[in-house]
Short mmCIF file of C-alpha atoms in Angstrom, two decimals:
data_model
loop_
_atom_site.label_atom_id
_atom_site.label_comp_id
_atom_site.label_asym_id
_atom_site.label_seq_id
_atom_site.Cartn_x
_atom_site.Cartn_y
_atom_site.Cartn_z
CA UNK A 19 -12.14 46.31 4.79
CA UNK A 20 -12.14 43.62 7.68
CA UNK A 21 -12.57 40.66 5.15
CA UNK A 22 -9.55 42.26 2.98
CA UNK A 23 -7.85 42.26 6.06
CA UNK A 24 -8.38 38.37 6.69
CA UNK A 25 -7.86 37.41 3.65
CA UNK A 26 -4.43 39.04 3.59
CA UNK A 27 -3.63 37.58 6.94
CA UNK A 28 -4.75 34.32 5.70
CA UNK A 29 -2.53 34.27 2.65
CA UNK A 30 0.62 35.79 4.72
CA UNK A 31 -0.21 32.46 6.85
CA UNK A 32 -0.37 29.92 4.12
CA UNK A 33 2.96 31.83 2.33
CA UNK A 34 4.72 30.54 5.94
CA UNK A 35 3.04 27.61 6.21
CA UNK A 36 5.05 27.11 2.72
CA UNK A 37 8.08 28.83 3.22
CA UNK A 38 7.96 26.25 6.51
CA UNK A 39 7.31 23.00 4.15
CA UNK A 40 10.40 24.09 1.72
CA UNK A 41 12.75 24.26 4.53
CA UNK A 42 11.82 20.95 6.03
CA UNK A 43 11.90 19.17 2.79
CA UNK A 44 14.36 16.72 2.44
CA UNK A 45 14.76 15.65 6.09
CA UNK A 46 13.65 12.57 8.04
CA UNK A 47 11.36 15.41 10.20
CA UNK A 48 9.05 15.64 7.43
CA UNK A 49 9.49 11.75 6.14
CA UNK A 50 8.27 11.16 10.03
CA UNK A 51 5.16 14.03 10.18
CA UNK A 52 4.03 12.29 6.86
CA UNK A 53 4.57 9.15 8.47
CA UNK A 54 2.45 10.22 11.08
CA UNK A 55 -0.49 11.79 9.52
CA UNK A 56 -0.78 8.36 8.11
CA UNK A 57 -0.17 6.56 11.12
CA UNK A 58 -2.95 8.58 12.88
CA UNK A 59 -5.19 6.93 10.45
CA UNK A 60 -3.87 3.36 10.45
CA UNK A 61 -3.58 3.56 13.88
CA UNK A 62 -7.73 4.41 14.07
CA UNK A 63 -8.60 1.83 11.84
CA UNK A 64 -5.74 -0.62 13.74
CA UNK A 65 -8.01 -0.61 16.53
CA UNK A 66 -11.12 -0.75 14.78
CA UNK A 67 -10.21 -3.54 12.99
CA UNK A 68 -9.62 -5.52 15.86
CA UNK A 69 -13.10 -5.32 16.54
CA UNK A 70 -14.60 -6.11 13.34
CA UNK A 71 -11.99 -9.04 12.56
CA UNK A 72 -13.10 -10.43 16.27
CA UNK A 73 -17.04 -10.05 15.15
CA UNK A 74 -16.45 -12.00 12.20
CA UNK A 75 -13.62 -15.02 13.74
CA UNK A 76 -16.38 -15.18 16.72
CA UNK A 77 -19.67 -14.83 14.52
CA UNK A 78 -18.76 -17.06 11.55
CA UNK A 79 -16.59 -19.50 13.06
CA UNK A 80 -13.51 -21.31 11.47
CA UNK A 81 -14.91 -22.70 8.22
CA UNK A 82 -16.94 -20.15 7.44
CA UNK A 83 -14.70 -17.48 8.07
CA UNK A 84 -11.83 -19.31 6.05
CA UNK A 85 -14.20 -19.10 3.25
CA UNK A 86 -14.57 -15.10 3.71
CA UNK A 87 -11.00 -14.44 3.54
CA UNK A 88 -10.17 -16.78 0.63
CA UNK A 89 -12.75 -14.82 -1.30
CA UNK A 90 -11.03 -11.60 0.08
CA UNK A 91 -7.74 -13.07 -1.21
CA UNK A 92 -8.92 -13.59 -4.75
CA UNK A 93 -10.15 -10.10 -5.17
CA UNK A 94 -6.85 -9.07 -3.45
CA UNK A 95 -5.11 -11.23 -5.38
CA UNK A 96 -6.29 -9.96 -9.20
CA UNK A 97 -6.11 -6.12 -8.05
CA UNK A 98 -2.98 -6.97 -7.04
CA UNK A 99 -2.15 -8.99 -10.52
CA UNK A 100 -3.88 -6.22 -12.69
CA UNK A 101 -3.02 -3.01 -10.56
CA UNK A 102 -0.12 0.05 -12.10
CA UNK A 103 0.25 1.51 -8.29
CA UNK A 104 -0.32 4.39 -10.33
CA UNK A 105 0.29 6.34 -6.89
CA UNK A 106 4.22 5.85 -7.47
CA UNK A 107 3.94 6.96 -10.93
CA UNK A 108 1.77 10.11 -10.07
CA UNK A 109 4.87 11.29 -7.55
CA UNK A 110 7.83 9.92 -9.60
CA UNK A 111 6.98 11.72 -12.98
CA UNK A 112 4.65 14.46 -12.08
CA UNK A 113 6.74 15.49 -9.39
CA UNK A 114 9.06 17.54 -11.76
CA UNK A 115 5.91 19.22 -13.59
CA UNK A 116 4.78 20.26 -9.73
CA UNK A 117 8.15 21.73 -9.03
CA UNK A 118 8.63 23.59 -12.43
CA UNK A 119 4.78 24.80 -12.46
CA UNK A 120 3.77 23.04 -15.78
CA UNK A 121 0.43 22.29 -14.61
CA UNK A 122 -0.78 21.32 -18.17
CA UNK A 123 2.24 18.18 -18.25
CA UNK A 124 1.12 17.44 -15.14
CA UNK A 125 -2.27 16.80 -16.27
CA UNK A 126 -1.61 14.85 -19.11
CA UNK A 127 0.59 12.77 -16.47
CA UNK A 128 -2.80 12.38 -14.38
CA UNK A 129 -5.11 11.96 -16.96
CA UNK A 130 -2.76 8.99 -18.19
CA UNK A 131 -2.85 7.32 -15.13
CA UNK A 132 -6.55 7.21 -14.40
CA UNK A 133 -7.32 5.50 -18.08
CA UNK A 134 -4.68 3.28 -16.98
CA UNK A 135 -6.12 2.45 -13.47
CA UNK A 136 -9.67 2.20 -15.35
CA UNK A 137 -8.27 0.03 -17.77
CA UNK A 138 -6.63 -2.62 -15.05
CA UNK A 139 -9.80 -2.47 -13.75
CA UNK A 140 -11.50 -3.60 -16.40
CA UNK A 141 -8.99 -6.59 -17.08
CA UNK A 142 -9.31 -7.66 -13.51
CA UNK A 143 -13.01 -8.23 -13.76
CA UNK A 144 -12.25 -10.58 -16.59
CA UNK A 145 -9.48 -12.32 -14.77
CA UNK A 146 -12.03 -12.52 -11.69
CA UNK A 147 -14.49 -14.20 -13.87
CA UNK A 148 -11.95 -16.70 -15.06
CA UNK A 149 -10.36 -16.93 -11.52
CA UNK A 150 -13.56 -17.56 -9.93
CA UNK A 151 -15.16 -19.82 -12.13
CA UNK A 152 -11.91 -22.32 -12.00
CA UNK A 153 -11.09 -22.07 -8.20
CA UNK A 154 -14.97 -21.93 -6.72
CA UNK A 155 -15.21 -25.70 -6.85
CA UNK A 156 -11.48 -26.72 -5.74
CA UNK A 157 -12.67 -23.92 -2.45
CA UNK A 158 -15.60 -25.67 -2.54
CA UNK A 159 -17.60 -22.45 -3.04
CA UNK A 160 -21.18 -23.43 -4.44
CA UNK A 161 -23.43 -21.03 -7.24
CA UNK A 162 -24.38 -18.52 -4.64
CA UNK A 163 -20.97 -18.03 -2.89
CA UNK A 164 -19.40 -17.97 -6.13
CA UNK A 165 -21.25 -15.41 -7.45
CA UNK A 166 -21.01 -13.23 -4.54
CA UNK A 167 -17.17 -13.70 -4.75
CA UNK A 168 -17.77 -12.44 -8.30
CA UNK A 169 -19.78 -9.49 -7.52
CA UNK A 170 -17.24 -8.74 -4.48
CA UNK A 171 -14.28 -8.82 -6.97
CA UNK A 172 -16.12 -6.94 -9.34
CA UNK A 173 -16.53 -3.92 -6.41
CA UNK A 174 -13.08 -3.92 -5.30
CA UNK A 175 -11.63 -3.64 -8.92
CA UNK A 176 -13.90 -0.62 -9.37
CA UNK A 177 -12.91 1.10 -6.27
CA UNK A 178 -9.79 1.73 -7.92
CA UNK A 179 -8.28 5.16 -6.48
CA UNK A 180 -4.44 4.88 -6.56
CA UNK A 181 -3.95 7.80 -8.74
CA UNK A 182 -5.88 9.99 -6.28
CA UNK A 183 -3.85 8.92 -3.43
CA UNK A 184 -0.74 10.04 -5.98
CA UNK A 185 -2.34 12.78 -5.96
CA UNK A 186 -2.83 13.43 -2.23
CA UNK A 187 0.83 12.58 -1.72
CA UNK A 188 2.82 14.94 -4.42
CA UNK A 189 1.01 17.84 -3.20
CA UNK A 190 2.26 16.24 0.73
CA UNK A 191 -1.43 16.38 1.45
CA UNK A 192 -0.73 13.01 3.77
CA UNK A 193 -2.95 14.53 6.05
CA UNK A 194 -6.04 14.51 3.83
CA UNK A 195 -4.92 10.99 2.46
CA UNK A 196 -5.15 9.64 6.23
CA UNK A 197 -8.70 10.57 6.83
CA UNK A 198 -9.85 9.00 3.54
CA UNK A 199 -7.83 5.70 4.65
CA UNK A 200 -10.08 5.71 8.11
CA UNK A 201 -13.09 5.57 5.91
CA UNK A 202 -12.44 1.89 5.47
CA UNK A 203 -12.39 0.72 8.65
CA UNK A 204 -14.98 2.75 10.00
CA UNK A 205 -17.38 1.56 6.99
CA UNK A 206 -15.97 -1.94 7.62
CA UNK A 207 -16.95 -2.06 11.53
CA UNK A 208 -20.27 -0.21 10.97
CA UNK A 209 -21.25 -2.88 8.76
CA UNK A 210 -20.11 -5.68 10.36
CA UNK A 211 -22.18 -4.72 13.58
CA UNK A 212 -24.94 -4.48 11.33
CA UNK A 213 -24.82 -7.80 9.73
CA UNK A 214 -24.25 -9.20 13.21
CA UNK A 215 -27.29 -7.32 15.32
CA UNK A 216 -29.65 -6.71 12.36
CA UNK A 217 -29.10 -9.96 10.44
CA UNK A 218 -27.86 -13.85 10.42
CA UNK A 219 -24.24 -13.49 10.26
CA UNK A 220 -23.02 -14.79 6.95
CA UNK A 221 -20.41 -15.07 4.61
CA UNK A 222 -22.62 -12.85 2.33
CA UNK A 223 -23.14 -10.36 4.59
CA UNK A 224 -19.55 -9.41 5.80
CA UNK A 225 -18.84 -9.77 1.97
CA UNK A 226 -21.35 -6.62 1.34
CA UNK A 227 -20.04 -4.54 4.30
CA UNK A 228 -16.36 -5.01 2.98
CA UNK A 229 -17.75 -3.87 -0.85
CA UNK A 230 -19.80 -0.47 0.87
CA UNK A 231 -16.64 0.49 2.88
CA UNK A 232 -14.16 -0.11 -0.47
CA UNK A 233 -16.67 1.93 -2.61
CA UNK A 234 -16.73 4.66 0.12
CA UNK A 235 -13.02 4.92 0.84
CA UNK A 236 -12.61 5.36 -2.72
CA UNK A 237 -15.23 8.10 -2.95
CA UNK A 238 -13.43 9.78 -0.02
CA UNK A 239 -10.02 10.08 -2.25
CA UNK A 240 -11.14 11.58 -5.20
CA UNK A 241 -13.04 13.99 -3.83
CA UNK A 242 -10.13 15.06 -1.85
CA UNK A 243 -7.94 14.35 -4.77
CA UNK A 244 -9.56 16.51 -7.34
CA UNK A 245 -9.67 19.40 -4.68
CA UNK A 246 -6.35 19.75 -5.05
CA UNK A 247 -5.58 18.57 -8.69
CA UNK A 248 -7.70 21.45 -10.11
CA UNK A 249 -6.53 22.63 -12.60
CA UNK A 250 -4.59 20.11 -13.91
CA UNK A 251 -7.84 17.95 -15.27
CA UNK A 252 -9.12 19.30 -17.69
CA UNK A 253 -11.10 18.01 -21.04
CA UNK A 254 -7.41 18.94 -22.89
CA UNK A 255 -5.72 17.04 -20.57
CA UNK A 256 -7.36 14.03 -21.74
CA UNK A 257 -6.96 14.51 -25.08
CA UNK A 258 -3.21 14.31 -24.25
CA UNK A 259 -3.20 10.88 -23.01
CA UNK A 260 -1.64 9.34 -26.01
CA UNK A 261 1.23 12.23 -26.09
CA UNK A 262 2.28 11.71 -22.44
CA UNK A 263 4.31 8.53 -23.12
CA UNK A 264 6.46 10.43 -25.29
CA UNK A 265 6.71 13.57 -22.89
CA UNK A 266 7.43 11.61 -20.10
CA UNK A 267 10.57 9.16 -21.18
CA UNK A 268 10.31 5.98 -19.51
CA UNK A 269 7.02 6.20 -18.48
CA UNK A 270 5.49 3.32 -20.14
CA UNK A 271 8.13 1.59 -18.72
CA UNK A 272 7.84 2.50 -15.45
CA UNK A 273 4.51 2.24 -14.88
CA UNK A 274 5.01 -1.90 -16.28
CA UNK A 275 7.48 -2.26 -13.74
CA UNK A 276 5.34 -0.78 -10.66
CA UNK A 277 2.41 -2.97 -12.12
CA UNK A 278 5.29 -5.87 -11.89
CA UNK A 279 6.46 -5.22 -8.45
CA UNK A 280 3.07 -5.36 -6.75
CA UNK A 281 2.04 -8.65 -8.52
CA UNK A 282 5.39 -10.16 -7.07
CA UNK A 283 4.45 -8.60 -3.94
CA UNK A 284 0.87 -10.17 -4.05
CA UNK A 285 2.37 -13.50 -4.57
CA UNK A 286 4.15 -13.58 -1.18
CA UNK A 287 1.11 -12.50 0.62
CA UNK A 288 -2.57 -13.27 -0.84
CA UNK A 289 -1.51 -15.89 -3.37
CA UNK A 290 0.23 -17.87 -0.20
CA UNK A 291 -3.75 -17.93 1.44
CA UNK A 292 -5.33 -19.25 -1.92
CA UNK A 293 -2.58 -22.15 -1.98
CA UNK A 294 -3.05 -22.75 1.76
CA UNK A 295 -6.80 -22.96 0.90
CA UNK A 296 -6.51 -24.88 -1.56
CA UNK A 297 -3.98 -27.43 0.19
CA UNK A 298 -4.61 -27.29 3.86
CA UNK A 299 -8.41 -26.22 3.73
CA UNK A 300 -10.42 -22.85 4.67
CA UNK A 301 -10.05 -23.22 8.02
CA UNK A 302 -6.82 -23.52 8.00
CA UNK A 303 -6.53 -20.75 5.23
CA UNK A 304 -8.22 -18.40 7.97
CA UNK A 305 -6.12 -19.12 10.49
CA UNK A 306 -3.30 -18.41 8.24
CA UNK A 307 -4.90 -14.93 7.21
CA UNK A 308 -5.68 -14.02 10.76
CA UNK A 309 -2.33 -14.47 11.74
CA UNK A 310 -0.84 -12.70 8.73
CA UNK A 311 -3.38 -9.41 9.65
CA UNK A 312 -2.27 -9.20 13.32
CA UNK A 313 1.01 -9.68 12.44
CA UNK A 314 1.11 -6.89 9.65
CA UNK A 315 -1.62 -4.69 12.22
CA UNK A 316 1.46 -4.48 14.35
CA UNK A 317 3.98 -3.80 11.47
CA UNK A 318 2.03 -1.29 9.57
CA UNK A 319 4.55 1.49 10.15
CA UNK A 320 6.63 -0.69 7.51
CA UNK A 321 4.30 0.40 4.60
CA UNK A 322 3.43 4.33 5.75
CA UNK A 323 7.21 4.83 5.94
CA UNK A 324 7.51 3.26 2.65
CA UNK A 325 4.93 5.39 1.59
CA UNK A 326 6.02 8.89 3.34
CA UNK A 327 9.82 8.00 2.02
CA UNK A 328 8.87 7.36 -1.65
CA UNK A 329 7.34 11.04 -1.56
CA UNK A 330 10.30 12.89 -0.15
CA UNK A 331 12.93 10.85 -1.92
CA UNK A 332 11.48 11.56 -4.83
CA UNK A 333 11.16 15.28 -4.19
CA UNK A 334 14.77 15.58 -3.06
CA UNK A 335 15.82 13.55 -5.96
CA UNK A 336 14.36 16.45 -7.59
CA UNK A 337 15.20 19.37 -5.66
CA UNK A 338 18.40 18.63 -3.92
CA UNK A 339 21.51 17.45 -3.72
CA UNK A 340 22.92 14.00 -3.51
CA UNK A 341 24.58 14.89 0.21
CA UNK A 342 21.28 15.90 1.21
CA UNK A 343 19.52 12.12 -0.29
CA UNK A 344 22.29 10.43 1.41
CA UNK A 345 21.29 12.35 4.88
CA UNK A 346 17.64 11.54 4.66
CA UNK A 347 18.11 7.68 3.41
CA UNK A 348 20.60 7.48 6.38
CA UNK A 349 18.12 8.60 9.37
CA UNK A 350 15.29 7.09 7.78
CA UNK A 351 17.08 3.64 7.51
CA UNK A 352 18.18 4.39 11.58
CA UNK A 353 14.76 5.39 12.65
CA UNK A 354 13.21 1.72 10.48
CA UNK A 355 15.50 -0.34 12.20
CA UNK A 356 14.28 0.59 15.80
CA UNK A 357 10.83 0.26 14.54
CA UNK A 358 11.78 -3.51 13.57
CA UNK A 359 13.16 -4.15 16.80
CA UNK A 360 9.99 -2.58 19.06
CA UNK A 361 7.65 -4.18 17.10
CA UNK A 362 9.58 -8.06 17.45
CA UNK A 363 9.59 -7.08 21.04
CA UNK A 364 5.64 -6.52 20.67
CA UNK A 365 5.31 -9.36 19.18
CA UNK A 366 6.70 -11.98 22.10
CA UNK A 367 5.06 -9.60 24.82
CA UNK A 368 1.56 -9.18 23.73
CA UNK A 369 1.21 -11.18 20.40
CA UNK A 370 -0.56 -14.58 22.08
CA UNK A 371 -2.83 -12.41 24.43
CA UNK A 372 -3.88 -10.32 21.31
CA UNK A 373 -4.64 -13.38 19.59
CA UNK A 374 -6.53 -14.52 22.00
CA UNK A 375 -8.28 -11.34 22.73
CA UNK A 376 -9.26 -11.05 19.25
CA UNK A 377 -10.17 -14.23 17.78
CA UNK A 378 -10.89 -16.37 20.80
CA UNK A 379 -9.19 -19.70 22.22
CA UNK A 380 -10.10 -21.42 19.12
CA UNK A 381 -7.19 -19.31 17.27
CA UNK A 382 -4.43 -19.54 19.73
CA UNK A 383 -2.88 -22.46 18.06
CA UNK A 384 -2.10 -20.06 15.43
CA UNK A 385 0.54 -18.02 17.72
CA UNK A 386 3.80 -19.84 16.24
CA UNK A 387 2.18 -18.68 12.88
CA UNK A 388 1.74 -15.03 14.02
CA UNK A 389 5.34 -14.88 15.26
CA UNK A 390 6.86 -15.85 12.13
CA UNK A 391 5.03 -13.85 10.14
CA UNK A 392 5.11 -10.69 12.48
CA UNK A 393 8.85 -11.32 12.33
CA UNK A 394 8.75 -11.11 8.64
CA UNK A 395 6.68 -7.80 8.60
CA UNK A 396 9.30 -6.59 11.18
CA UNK A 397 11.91 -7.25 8.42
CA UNK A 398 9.87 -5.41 6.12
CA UNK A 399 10.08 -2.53 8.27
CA UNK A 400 14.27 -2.36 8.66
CA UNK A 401 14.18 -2.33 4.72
CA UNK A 402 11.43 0.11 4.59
CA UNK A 403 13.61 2.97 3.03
CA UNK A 404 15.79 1.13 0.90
CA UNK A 405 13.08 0.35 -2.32
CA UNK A 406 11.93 3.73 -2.20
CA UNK A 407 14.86 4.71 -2.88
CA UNK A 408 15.37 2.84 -5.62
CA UNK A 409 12.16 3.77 -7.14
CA UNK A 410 12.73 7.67 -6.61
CA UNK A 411 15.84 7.44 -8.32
CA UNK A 412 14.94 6.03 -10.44
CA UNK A 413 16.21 2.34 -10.55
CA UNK A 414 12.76 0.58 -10.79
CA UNK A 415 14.22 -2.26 -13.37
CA UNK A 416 16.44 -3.09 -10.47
CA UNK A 417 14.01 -3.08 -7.80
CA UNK A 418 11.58 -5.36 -9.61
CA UNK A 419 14.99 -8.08 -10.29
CA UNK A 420 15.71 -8.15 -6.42
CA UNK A 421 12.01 -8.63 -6.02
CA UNK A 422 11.57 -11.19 -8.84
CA UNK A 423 14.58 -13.32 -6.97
CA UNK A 424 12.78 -12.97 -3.42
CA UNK A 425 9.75 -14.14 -4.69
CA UNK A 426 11.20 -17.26 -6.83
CA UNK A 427 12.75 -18.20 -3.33
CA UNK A 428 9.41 -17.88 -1.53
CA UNK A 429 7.29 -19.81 -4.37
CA UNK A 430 10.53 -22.63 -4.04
CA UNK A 431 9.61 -23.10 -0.48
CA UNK A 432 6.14 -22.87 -0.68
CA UNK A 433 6.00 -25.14 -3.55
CA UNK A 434 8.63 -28.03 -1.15
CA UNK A 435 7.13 -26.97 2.58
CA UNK A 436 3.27 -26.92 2.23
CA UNK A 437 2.62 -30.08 1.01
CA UNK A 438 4.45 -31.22 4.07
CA UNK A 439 4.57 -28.76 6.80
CA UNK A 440 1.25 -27.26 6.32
CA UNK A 441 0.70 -23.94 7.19
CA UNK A 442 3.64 -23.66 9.37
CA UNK A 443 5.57 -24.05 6.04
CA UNK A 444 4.24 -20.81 4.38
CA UNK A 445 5.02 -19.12 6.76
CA UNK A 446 8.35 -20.33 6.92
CA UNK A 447 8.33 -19.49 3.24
CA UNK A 448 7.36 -15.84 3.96
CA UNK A 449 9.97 -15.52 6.77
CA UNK A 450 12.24 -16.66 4.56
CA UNK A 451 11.27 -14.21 1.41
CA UNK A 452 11.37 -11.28 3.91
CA UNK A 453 14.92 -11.97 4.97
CA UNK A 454 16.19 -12.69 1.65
CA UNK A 455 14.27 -9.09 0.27
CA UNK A 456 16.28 -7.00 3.18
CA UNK A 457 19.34 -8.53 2.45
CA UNK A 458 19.26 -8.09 -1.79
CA UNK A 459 17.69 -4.63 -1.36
CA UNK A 460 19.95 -3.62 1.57
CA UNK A 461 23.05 -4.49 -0.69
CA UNK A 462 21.55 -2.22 -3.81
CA UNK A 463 20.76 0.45 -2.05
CA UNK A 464 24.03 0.63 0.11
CA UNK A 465 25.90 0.54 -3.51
CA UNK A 466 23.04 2.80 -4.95
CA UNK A 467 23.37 5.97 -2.07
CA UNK A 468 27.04 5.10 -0.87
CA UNK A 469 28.85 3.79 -3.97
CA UNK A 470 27.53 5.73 -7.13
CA UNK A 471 28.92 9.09 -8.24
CA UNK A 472 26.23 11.89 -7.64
CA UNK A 473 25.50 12.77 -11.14
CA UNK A 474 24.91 8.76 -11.93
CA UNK A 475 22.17 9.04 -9.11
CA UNK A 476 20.89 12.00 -11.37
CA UNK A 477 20.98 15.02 -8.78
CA UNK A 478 24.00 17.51 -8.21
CA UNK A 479 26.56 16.47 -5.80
CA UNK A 480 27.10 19.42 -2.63
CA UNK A 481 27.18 19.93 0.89
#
């Protein structure tokens, strides 16, 4: 009797706990809690990473440590070449199948998106090969570094879990998604204390802990991910694969354009580390990459609202009414914009002594670069809403031109300012990009939410 009585209390609780999520849906409260749930685990591995970015400036010194992070670009670099961010096509097409119940659709949809993660995976490793082989000598990598880049790459592609973080984030589990994020930088400063007490500090060694904390993370995310896609994997679900293009219109499509959008992404930010390395040197290519990870430690709220606004865009693109979009695109915009302008203010308060404090007097020279690119992450941030909102509604095509331009722009001034300028010109280049990206997506989005008739944004128009 007293365990029917529990259970019944505990499923009265989890109907209200429901009930509760329903009625916030739609409104910058729950863009904000997601936000935050994923903040609370940025915000751990923030700190942490201050530490194990310190143990590795300190431990390896400039050279050596320029050559870790240019083999952390590459692998970056081809995920980011080869990579669907099947995550956005998880919550863009599979939320409808979640909201009508068709749990077998939404299978097919996941199913689908795994083979295609698995199979970007596998075309990465051959790019890596290729990559690595043709840039280990101008880096001046020898046999063992370069195979040790190889094997690295090789991890990272495998560690592939963007359709379980999809997942995670169109059932709003952002919560569970967070504490499979702080894996990584738990894994990451557990190793590198490791490598640094227990062994010779190396370029090898960091390389290892990196590759244990990626495999882990990922590890983390699907098992949280299939807890709460039961049901909709199964062995028929697979069998749909090939069907789900055609039950899904535009998926195909979508899914080339996501794949797109991150590679022009990548090219702003690892690709500009490989051409400083390959211009300026790996010392200076660490410098550059230090500067570019404080500066984006202290903008990360830019991506996790990103992130948090895709999901509820998307679900009140579904679900809602076009009043209601316009509401939630007009506080989140607000609420990104006074982000932007705390973390600038962040940034010419406490930026040098961070730098200092992290990397040692050897890296405060890099400050100017740490300004300019913290500035452009701050940029990032004040735009934050506005290409989720194309991508929820589903102007993708356009997202991926604005980003195409921005990204021409950048590779213009990269290509004229660091032969010359150095590393001070990329990131002058990235600056640049940044500003250009607010502007063209701030335009689109303005016409997109302000300018377009309700039933062209495709949800019913309403109070």
């Amino acid at each position: 009797m007293r365990t029917n009585v529990a259970l019944n209390a505990y499923r009265n609780w989890l109907e209200r706990q429901r009930a509760r999520g329903a009625a916030r849906s739609g409104t910058l409260s729950r863009v904000l809690e997601n936000t935050v749930w994923l903040l609370g685990g940025k915000a751990v591995g923030a700190i942490l990473s201050l530490v194990y970015l310190g143990l590795a400036t300190r431990t390896l010194g400039p050279d050596l440590f320029g050559q870790f992070v240019l083999i952390l670009g590459t692998g970056q670099a081809v995920g980011a070449v080869v990579t669907f961010s099947t995550w956005q096509v998880v919550v863009n097409y599979g939320m409808p199948h979640l909201h009508s119940g068709d749990r077998d659709a939404l299978g097919r949809v996941l199913a689908f998106c795994i083979a295609l993660d698995f199979g970007a995976a596998l075309l990465g490793c051959l790019i890596a090969t290729i990559g690595v082989v043709l840039l280990g000598p101008a880096l001046g990598w020898d046999a063992t570094l370069s195979r040790d880049a190889l094997l690295f790459c090789f991890v990272m592609l495998l560690s592939f879990r963007s359709t379980a973080i999809g997942i995670l984030r169109l059932h709003d589990r952002f919560g569970m998604a967070a504490t499979a994020d702080s894996v990584t930088p738990i894994a990451r400063l557990i190793g590198a204390l490791v490598v640094v007490l227990l062994f010779r500090p190396s370029v090898t060694g960091f390389l290892i802990a990196w590759a244990v904390a990626e495999l882990l993370t990922a590890a983390a995310h699907w098992v949280l991910a299939l807890r709460e896609a039961r049901g909709a994997l199964v062995p028929a679900h697979w069998r749909g694969i090939v069907t789900a293009g055609r039950d899904n219109p535009g998926l195909w499509r979508f899914a080339a354009i996501t794949n797109m959008g991150t590679t022009l992404n990548a090219l702003g930010k690892q690709f500009s580390v490989l051409l400083v390395g390959l211009v300026a040197g790996p010392a200076a290519a660490g410098g550059y990459r230090l500067a570019f990870q404080l500066g984006r430690a202290l903008a990360k709220l830019s991506d996790l609202m990103s992130r948090s606004a895709f999901a509820e865009l998307a679900r009140v693109h579904v679900a809602h009414t076009a009043a209601q979009l316009r509401k939630l695109f007009r506080h989140a915009t607000r609420f990104s914009v006074v982000a932007a302008v705390v973390i600038v203010a962040l940034l010419l308060l406490i930026g040098k002594p961070a730098l200092g404090l992290v990397a040692g007097r050897d890296y405060l020279s890099a400050y100017p670069l740490l300004l300019m690119l913290g500035t452009a992450a701050a940029l990032d941030i004040g735009g934050s809403s506005f290409e989720p909102a194309l991508m929820a509604t589903g102007r993708a095509a356009t997202a991926f031109r604005l980003r195409l331009w921005s990204t021409i722009i950048q590779a213009a001034l990269l290509a004229a300012l660091l032969p010359t300028w150095g590393v001070t010109g990329a990131a002058v280049a990235t600056l640049a990009a940044s500003a250009l990206s607010l502007l063209l997506f701030g335009i689109a989005t303005w016409r997109l939410i302000y300018r377009t008739p309700a039933a062209e944004i495709g949800v019913p128009d309403g109070a």
